[in-house]
Structures are given as C-alpha cells and as structure tokens.
C-alpha cells in the first residue's frame, strides 16, 4: 500500500496531514501544542517527501498480536531504502494529555527515546499504549500526537 502525504499548516493550533493510499484517503490532525517534538519530527518526514512511496506495512489484530496486552493498530513508516533521521525524545501521554483512542496516530518505538520514522494508527481504543500501561515493560507508553479526523473507514480497510 503506497502512501503519499502532504501537510496543511494552520496559523495557530492543529496541523492537518492528508494521506493518500491505494485503499483511500486519511486525514490526520496533529497537535503541536501538546506534542511539539513528535509533531515536528513527523512533519520533517512529511515535508521532505520521505513517506511518499512508503506503506502501511503491518496490521496488528487480536488474532496475530504476540504482545500482551493485545492491541489493534496499522503501522506505517519509511521505505527501507530511506534511512531515518535521529531518534527524538519521548513525549509520553502523561505529559501531553493525549490518549490512545480510536484513530489516534502515535510513534512506534523500542526503548524510550528511540522513536524516529515509524508510526501507527489505533483501531479502537488502545489504553495499553498509554503511559502507565504495560504494553512496554518500561511503562512509558507511546507518543500520541494526533488523530484521524477523516478516513477512519480507510484505516479499517487497511486493518482488514
């Protein structure tokens, strides 16, 4: 599934990013006032065209998830031929006040401070991904930074 992304900056407040996939369009709204480093990092990839030609390459469902607790997301990111930028600091949901709800966009990571280019969109509420939950043993959760405002039907089609 190929991705093409373009950002539309607002003077103040949220930023919209339009994702065009072969399954349809998705529009996400990003919150630089709540997660400034994460939004700036994501927009660096978008504005530089680094996600163009990339894909949603992984769907996590209750049936195929090896982690505990189980989650449901679609994950996207760079084409493997593009090297990622340096990792960014972790902006936890405890700091931002954002939660992993239906349509939340968030950065993938291994350890704290390792997020760079990989992102995912939640399919349904995913409280196991918030700060204090135990999807990661460190309990720091993932860095939510926006939400789908149009095209959740496309996300569900990708999710299968």
XYZ file of C-alpha atoms in Angstrom:
160
model
C 0.000 0.000 0.000
C 1.648 3.209 -1.148
C 1.476 6.411 0.904
C 1.573 9.990 -0.275
C 1.425 12.653 2.443
C 1.011 16.421 2.384
C 0.705 18.828 5.324
C -1.553 21.867 5.575
C -0.293 24.205 8.286
C -2.663 26.257 10.377
C -1.504 29.620 11.727
C -2.322 28.526 15.270
C -3.301 25.147 16.597
C -3.620 21.793 14.859
C -1.952 20.825 11.587
C -3.682 18.556 9.086
C -1.846 15.891 7.110
C -3.526 14.232 4.132
C -2.517 10.634 3.446
C -3.409 9.124 0.103
C -3.314 5.331 -0.021
C -4.440 2.810 -2.591
C -7.268 1.970 -0.154
C -8.461 5.597 0.085
C -7.697 8.883 1.818
C -6.953 9.527 5.500
C -6.736 12.965 7.118
C -4.981 13.285 10.470
C -4.936 16.299 12.741
C -1.679 16.831 14.656
C -1.300 18.713 17.946
C 1.979 20.674 18.086
C 0.795 22.451 21.243
C 0.654 19.102 23.091
C 3.451 17.058 21.450
C 5.753 19.621 19.776
C 8.820 17.420 19.246
C 6.849 14.476 17.918
C 4.776 16.624 15.536
C 7.897 18.459 14.293
C 9.630 15.124 13.676
C 6.667 13.675 11.758
C 6.304 16.848 9.671
C 10.015 16.740 8.845
C 9.393 13.393 7.150
C 6.157 14.586 5.500
C 7.515 17.922 4.243
C 10.665 16.248 2.928
C 8.629 13.688 0.969
C 10.205 10.820 2.903
C 6.908 8.952 3.357
C 5.985 9.186 -0.340
C 6.030 5.657 -1.693
C 6.096 4.199 1.817
C 3.354 1.949 3.105
C 1.255 0.702 5.939
C 3.261 -2.485 6.208
C 1.890 -4.086 9.367
C -1.552 -4.699 10.781
C -1.808 -5.846 14.375
C -5.030 -7.633 15.317
C -6.125 -9.674 18.306
C -5.534 -12.765 16.148
C -1.883 -12.037 15.212
C -0.599 -9.932 18.126
C 2.204 -11.577 20.094
C 2.353 -8.861 22.748
C 0.402 -8.540 25.958
C -1.929 -6.856 26.403
C -3.267 -7.232 22.879
C -3.698 -4.200 20.653
C -5.155 -3.356 17.241
C -3.246 -0.893 15.026
C -1.996 -0.307 11.490
C 1.676 0.601 11.297
C 3.393 2.655 8.621
C 6.757 4.191 8.007
C 9.659 4.621 5.670
C 10.544 2.531 2.715
C 13.564 0.502 3.838
C 15.742 2.288 1.259
C 15.399 5.577 3.180
C 17.437 5.961 6.374
C 15.546 7.513 9.301
C 16.502 10.771 10.991
C 17.957 10.644 14.501
C 15.558 9.449 17.225
C 13.593 12.009 19.231
C 12.843 12.478 22.921
C 9.797 10.623 24.248
C 6.678 12.733 24.844
C 4.527 10.441 26.980
C 0.770 10.597 27.235
C 1.258 11.628 30.873
C 2.958 14.796 29.595
C 0.745 15.523 26.574
C -2.648 14.521 27.933
C -3.373 12.696 24.662
C -4.659 9.126 24.838
C -4.592 6.153 22.503
C -8.207 6.166 21.378
C -9.854 5.134 18.123
C -7.946 6.920 15.326
C -5.017 8.165 17.431
C -1.737 8.476 15.492
C 1.356 7.686 17.532
C 5.062 6.981 17.076
C 6.393 3.437 17.176
C 9.433 2.798 19.348
C 11.524 0.181 21.066
C 13.053 1.897 24.107
C 12.294 5.376 25.421
C 13.894 7.957 23.116
C 14.152 5.635 20.090
C 11.170 6.862 18.012
C 12.124 8.173 14.595
C 10.074 7.386 11.478
C 7.656 4.559 12.260
C 4.103 5.465 13.245
C 0.806 3.703 13.830
C -2.903 4.456 13.928
C -5.112 2.904 16.609
C -8.130 0.860 15.560
C -10.435 1.235 18.547
C -9.335 2.428 21.991
C -5.875 1.117 22.988
C -5.289 2.067 26.653
C -2.412 -0.448 26.836
C -0.349 2.046 24.804
C -0.725 4.935 27.278
C 1.754 5.947 29.980
C 1.461 3.633 32.975
C 0.177 0.671 30.972
C 2.352 -2.333 30.369
C 2.491 -2.888 26.601
C 6.159 -1.933 27.048
C 7.850 -3.125 30.210
C 9.126 0.404 30.910
C 5.523 1.606 31.414
C 6.207 4.827 29.493
C 3.697 4.162 26.726
C 3.941 5.570 23.220
C 3.964 9.173 21.964
C 0.469 10.028 20.707
C 0.478 13.222 18.659
C -2.771 13.452 16.696
C -5.891 11.685 15.472
C -7.709 10.692 12.307
C -10.414 13.250 11.519
C -11.489 11.744 8.174
C -10.947 8.346 6.586
C -11.242 6.002 9.533
C -13.103 3.707 7.121
C -9.878 3.590 5.073
C -7.860 2.722 8.193
C -10.293 -0.131 8.911
C -9.993 -1.379 5.307
C -6.199 -1.454 5.655
C -6.545 -3.191 9.022
C -8.637 -5.858 7.312
